[in-house]
Short mmCIF file of C-alpha atoms (C1' of nucleotides) in Angstrom, two decimals:
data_model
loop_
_atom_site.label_atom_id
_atom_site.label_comp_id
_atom_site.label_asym_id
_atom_site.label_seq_id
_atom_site.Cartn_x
_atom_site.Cartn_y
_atom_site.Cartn_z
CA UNK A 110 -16.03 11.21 -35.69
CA UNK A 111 -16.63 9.96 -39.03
CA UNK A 112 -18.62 6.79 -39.68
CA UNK A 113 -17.03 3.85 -39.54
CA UNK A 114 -13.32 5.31 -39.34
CA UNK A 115 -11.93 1.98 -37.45
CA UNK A 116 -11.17 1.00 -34.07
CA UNK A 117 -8.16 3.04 -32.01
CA UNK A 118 -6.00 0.78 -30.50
CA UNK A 119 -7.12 1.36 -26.85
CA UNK A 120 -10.87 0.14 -27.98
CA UNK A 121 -9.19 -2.99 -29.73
CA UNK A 122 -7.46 -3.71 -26.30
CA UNK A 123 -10.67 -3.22 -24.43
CA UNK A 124 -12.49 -5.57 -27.14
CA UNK A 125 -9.96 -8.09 -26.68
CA UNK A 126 -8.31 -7.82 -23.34
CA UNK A 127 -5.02 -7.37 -24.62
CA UNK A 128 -2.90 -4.11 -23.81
CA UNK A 129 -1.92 -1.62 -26.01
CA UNK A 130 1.35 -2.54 -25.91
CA UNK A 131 1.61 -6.28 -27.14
CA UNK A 132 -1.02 -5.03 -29.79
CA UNK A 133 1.58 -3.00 -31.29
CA UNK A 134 4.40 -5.56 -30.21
CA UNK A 135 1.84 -8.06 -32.17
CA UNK A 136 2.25 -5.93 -35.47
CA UNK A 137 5.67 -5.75 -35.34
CA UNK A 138 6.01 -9.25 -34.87
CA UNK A 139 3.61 -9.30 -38.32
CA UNK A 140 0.12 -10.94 -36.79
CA UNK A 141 -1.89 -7.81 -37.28
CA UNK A 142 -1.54 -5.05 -39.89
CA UNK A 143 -3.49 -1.68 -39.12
CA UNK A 144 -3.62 1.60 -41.37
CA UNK A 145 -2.79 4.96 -40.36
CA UNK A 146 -5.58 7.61 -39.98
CA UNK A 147 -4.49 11.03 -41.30
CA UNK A 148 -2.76 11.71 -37.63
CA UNK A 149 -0.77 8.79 -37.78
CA UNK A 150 -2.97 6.94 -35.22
CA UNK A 151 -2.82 3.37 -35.90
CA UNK A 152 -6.40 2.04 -36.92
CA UNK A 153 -8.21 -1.37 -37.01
CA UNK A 154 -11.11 -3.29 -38.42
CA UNK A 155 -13.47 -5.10 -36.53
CA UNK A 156 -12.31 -8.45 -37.44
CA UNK A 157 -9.28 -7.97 -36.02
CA UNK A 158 -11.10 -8.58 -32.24
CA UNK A 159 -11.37 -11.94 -33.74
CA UNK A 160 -7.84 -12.28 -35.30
CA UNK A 161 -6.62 -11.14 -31.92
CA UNK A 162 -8.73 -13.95 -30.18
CA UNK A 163 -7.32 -16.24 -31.88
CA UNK A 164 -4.01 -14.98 -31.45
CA UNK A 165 -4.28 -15.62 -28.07
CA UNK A 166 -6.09 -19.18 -27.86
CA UNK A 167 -2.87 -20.12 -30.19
CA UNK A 168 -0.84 -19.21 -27.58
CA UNK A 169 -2.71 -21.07 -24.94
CA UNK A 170 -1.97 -24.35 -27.24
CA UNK A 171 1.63 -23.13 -27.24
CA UNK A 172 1.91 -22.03 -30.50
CA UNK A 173 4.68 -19.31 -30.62
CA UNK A 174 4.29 -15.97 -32.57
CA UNK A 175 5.89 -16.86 -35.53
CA UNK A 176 4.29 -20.13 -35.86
CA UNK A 177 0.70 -18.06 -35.23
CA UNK A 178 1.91 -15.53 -37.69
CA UNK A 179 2.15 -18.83 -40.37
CA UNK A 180 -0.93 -20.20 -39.34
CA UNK A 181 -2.67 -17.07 -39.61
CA UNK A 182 -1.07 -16.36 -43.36
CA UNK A 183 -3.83 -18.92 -43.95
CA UNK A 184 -6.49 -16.57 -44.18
CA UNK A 185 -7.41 -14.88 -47.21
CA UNK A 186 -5.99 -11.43 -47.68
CA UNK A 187 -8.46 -10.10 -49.74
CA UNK A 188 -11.54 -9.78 -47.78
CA UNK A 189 -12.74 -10.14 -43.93
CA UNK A 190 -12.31 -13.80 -43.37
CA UNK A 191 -15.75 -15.60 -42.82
CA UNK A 192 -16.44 -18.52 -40.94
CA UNK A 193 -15.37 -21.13 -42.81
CA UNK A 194 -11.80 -19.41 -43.15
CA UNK A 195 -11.16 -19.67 -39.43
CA UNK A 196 -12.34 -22.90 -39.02
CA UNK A 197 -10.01 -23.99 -41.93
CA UNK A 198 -7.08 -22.19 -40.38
CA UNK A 199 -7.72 -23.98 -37.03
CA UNK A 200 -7.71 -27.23 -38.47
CA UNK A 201 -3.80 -27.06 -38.13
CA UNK A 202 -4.03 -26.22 -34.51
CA UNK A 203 -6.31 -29.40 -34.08
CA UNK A 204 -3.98 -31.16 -35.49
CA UNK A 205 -1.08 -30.01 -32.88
CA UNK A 206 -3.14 -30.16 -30.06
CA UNK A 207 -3.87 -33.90 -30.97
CA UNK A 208 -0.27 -34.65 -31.20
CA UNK A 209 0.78 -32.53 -27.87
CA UNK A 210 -1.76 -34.76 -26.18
CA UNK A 211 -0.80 -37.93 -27.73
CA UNK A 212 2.82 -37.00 -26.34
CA UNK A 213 2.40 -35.71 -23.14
CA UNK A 214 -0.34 -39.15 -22.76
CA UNK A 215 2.86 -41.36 -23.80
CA UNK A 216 5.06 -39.20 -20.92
CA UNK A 217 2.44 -39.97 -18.52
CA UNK A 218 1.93 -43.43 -19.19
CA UNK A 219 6.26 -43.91 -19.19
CA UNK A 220 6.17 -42.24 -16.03
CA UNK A 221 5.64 -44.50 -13.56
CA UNK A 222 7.63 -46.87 -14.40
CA UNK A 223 10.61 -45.25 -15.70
CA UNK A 224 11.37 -43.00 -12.82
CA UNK A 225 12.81 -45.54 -10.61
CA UNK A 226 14.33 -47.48 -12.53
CA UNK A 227 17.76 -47.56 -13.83
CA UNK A 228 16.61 -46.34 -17.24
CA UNK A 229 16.14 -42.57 -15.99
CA UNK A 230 19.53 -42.11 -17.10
CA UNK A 231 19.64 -43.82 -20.58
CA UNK A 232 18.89 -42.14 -23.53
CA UNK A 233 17.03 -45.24 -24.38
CA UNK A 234 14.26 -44.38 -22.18
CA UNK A 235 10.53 -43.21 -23.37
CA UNK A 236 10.84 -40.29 -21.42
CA UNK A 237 14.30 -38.63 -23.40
CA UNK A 238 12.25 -39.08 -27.06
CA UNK A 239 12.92 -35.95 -28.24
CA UNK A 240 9.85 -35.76 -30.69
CA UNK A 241 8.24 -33.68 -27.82
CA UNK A 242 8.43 -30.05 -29.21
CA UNK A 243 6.22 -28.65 -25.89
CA UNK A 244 10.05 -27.49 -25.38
CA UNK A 245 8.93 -23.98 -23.87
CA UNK A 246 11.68 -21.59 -24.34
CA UNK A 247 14.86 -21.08 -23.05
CA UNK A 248 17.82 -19.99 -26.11
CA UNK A 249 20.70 -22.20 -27.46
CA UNK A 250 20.95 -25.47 -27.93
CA UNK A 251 20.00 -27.61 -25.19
CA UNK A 252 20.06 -31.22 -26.99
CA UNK A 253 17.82 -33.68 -24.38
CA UNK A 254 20.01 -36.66 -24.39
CA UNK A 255 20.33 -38.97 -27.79
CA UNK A 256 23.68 -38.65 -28.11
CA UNK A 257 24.78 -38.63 -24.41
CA UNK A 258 27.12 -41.34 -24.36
CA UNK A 259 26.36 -44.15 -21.46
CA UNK A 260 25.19 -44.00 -18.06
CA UNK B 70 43.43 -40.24 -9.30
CA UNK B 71 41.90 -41.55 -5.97
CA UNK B 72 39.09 -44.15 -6.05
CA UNK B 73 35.76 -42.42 -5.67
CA UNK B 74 36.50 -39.18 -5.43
CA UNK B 75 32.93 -38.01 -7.19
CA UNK B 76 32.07 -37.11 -10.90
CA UNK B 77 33.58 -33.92 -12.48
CA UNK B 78 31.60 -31.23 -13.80
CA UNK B 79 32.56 -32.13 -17.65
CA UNK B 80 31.87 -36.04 -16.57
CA UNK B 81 28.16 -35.27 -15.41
CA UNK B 82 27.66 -32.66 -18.26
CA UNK B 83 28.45 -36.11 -20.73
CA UNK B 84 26.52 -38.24 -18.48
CA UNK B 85 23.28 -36.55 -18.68
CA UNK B 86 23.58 -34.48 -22.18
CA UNK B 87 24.00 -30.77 -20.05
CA UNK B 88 25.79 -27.95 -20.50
CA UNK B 89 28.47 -27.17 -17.98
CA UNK B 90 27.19 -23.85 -17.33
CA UNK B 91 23.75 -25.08 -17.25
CA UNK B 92 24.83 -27.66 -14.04
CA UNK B 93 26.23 -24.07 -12.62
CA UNK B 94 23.36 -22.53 -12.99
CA UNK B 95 20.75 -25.54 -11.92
CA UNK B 96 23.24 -25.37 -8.68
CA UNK B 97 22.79 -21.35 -8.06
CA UNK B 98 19.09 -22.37 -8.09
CA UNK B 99 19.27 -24.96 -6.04
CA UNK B 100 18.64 -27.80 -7.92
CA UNK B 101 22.15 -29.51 -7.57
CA UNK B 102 24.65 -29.32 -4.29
CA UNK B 103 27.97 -30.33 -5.42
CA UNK B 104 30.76 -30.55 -2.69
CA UNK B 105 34.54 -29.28 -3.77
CA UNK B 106 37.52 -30.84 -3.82
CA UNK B 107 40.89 -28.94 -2.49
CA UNK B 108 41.73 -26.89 -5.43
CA UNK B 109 38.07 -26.05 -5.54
CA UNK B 110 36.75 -27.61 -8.27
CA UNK B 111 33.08 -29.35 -7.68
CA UNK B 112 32.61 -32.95 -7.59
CA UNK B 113 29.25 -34.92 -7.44
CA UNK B 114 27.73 -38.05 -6.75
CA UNK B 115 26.96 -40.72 -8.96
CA UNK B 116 22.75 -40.28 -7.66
CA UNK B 117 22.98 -36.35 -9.01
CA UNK B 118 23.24 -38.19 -12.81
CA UNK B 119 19.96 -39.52 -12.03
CA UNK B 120 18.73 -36.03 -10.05
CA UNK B 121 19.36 -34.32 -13.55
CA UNK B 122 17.70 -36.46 -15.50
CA UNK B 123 14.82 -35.72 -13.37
CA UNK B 124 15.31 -32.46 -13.67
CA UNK B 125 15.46 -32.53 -17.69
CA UNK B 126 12.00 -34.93 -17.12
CA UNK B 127 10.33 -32.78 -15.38
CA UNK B 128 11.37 -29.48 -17.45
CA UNK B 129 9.56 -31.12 -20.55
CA UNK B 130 6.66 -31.49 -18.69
CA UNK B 131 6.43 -28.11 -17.49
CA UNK B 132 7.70 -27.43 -14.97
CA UNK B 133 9.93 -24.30 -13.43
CA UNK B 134 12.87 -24.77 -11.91
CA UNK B 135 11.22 -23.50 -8.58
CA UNK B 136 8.83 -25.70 -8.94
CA UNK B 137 11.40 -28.67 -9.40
CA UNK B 138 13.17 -27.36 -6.71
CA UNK B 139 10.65 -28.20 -4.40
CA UNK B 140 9.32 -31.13 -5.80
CA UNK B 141 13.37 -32.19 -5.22
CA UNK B 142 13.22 -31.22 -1.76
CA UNK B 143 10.63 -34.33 -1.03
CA UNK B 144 14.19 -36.52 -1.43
CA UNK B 145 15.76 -37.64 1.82
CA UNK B 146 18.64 -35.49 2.40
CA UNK B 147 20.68 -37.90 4.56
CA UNK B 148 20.58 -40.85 1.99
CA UNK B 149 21.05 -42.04 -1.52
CA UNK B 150 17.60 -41.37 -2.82
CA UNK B 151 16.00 -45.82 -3.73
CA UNK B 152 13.68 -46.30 -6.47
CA UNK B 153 11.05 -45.91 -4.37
CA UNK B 154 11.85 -42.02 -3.37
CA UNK B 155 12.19 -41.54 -6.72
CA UNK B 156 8.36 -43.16 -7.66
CA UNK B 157 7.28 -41.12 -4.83
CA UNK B 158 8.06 -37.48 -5.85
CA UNK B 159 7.49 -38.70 -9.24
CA UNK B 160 3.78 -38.45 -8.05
CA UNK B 161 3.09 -35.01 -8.14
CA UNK B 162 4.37 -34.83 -11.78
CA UNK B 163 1.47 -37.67 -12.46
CA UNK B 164 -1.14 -35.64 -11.01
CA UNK B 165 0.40 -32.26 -13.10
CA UNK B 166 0.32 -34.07 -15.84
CA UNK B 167 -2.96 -35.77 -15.36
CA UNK B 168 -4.58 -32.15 -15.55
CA UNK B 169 -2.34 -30.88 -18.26
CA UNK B 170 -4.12 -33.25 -20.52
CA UNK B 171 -7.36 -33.09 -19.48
CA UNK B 172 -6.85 -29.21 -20.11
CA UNK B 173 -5.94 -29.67 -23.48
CA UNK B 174 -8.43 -32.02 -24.29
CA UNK B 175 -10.95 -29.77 -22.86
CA UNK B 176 -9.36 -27.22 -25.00
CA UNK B 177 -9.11 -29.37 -28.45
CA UNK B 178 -13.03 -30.34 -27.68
CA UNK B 179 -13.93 -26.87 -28.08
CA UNK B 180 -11.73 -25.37 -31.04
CA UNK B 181 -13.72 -26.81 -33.56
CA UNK B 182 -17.45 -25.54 -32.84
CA UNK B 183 -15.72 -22.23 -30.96
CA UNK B 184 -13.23 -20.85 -33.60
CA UNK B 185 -15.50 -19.97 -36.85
CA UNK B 186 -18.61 -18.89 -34.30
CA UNK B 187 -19.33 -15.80 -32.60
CA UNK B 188 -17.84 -16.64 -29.46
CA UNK B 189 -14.84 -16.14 -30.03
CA UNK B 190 -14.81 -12.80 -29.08
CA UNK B 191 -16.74 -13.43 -26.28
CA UNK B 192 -15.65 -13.66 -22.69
CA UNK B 193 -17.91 -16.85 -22.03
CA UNK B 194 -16.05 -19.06 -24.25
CA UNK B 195 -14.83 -22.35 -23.30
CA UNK B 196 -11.51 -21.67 -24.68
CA UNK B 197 -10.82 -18.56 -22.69
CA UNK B 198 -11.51 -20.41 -19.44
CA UNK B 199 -8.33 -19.11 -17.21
CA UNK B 200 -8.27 -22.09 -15.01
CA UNK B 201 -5.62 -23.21 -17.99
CA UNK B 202 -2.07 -22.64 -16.08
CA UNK B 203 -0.21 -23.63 -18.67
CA UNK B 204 0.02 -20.27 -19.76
CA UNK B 205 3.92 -20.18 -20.17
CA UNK B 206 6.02 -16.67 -19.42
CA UNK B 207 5.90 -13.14 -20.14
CA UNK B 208 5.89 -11.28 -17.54
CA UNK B 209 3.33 -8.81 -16.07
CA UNK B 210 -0.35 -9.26 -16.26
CA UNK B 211 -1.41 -10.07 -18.89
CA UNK B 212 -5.50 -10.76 -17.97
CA UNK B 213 -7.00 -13.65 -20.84
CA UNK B 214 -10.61 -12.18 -21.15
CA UNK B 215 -13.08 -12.32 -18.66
CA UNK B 216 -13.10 -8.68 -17.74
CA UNK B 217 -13.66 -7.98 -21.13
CA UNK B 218 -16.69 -6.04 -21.79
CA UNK B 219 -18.18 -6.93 -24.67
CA UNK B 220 -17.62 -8.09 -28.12
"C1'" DG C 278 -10.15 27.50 -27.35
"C1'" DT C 279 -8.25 25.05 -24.01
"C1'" DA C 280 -7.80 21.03 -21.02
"C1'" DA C 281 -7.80 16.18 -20.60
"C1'" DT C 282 -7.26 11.81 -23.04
"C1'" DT C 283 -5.19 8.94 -26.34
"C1'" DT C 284 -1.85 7.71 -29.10
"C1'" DC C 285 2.79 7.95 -31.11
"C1'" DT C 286 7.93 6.36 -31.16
"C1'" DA C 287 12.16 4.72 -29.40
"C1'" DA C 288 14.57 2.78 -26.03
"C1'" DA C 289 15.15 0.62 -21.78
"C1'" DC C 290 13.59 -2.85 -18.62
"C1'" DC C 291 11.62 -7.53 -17.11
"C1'" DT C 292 11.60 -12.88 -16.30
"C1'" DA C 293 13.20 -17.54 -17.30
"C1'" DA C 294 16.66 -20.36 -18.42
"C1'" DC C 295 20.68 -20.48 -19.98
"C1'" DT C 296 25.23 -19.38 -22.86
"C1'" DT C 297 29.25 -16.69 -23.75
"C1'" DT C 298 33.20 -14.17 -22.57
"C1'" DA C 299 37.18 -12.75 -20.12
"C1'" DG C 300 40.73 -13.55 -17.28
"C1'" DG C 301 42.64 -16.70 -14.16
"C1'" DT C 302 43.48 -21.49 -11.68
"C1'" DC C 303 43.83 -26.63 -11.33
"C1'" DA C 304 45.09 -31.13 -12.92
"C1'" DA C 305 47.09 -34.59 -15.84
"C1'" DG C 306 50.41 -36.16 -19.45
"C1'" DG C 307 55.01 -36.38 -21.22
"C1'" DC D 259 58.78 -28.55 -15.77
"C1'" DC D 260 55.73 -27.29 -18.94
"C1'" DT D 261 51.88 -27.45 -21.74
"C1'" DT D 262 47.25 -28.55 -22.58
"C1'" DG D 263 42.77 -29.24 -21.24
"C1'" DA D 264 39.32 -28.91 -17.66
"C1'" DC D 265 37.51 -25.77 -14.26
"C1'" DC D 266 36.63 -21.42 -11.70
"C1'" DT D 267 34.05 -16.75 -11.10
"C1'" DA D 268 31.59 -12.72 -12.35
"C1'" DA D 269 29.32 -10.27 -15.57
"C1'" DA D 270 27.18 -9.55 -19.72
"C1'" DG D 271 24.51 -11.38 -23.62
"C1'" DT D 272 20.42 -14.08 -25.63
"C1'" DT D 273 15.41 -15.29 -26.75
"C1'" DA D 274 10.46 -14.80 -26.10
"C1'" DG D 275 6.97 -12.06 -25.09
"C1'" DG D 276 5.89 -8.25 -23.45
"C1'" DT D 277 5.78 -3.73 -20.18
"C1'" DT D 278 7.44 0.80 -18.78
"C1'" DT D 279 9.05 5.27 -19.50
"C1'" DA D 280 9.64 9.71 -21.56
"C1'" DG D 281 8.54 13.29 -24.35
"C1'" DA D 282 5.83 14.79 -28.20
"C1'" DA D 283 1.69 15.03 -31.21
"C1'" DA D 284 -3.24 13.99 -32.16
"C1'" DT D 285 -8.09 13.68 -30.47
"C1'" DT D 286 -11.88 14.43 -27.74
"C1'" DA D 287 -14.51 16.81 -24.26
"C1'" DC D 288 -16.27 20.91 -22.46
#
DNA sequence: GTAATTTCTAAACCTAACTTTAGGTCAAGG
DNA sequence: CCTTGACCTAAAGTTAGGTTTAGAAATTAC
């Protein structure tokens, strides 16, 4: 074993937690990007632990891939990122978290109120504002009232 | 067209902003119990406008449809649910939601000292702390640190 | 040098929460 | 009566985020 030859992808899962599997179902979705040793075997640098870390602490904020896969286009593709890059790249996530909990502190504070009362079924109500974007997942179209007619 | 006969499916699906098919399917998981008419066809109560709205309410905060199942199940069955049933069940959605922030807050406290540092590869940081449920779908296990060996 | 591990790819499978489709029935208007 | 629109069921399709499986090739261990 030459020097230095990169991590195999079973010692980046063990480093990170992750399985094999969503590593390579992470570089087809474009958030990592290994080379191929001379066998084919995919290969990694150490600072993709850390890009995989932060992979999945995006996800914990509910980031979805592709939006991780933009935020992470933030680094600098020329050399290992340092510090400061991450910290600059997680200033967006600050920012989302800040407005997820602003949101969901809105919902809460409607809550109370709005559950009994007639309102639950008008699209005026604080709780239908559709600026919420925690929307999980789920496919098509689902449109949360705004257009819904009376009640 | 009798008097009173109950809301059609179409009529609730403009009502509360829903699909058709997704009233079907919030009924085959027992969110919803229409009765049916003679030719078959379902018909609901005026209260199920408001029991959808709850539903959509409590989607955006998180919730599975399990989980609003049984948070649904707190109604009284033999009654039109008052505002007060309503406030009551809403109560466990308070205290979700009351931890959902405090989560994320927790969470947003952290990023900022945790991302650019050392830690995050590290099984002892903040921001791998499991205890965070809102960890959305996917299916199997999927561990977030804490085995990890080292970094 | 051979056996045991890893890794490789492609394709199928999984869950949640629905939607779409296909083929038929019910209801309301003229 | 007839047509149009609303409804019905069952089954298959969809998206996200992965896992599982199968069979083959590369590595590592002894």
């Amino acid at each position: 074993m030459a020097i230095s030859e990169g991590l195999a992808i079973g010692a980046l899962a063990r480093r990170t937690g992750l399985a094999d599997s969503a590593i390579r179902y992470y570089e087809a979705q474009g958030l990592i990007t290994p080379w191929r040793n001379a066998g084919g075997q995919r290969r990694y640098q150490r600072a993709d632990i850390r890009r995989l870390s932060f992979v999945m602490i995006a996800q914990q904020f509910g980031l979805t891939l592709p939006e991780i896969r933009e935020v992470l286009s933030g680094l600098p593709g020329n050399r290992t990122p340092t510090p400061k890059d991450w910290t600059d790249i997680s200033k967006g996530l600050r920012a989302r978290l800040d407005q997820r909990i602003d949101t969901l502190t809105r919902l809460r504070d409607n809550l109370d109120g709005c559950i009994g009362c007639g309102c639950l079924s008008l699209p005026k109500c604080a709780l239908y504002n559709p600026d919420d974007r925690a929307k999980s997942h789920g496919s098509g179209p689902r449109y949360l009232m705004g257009d819904a007619p009376d009640a």
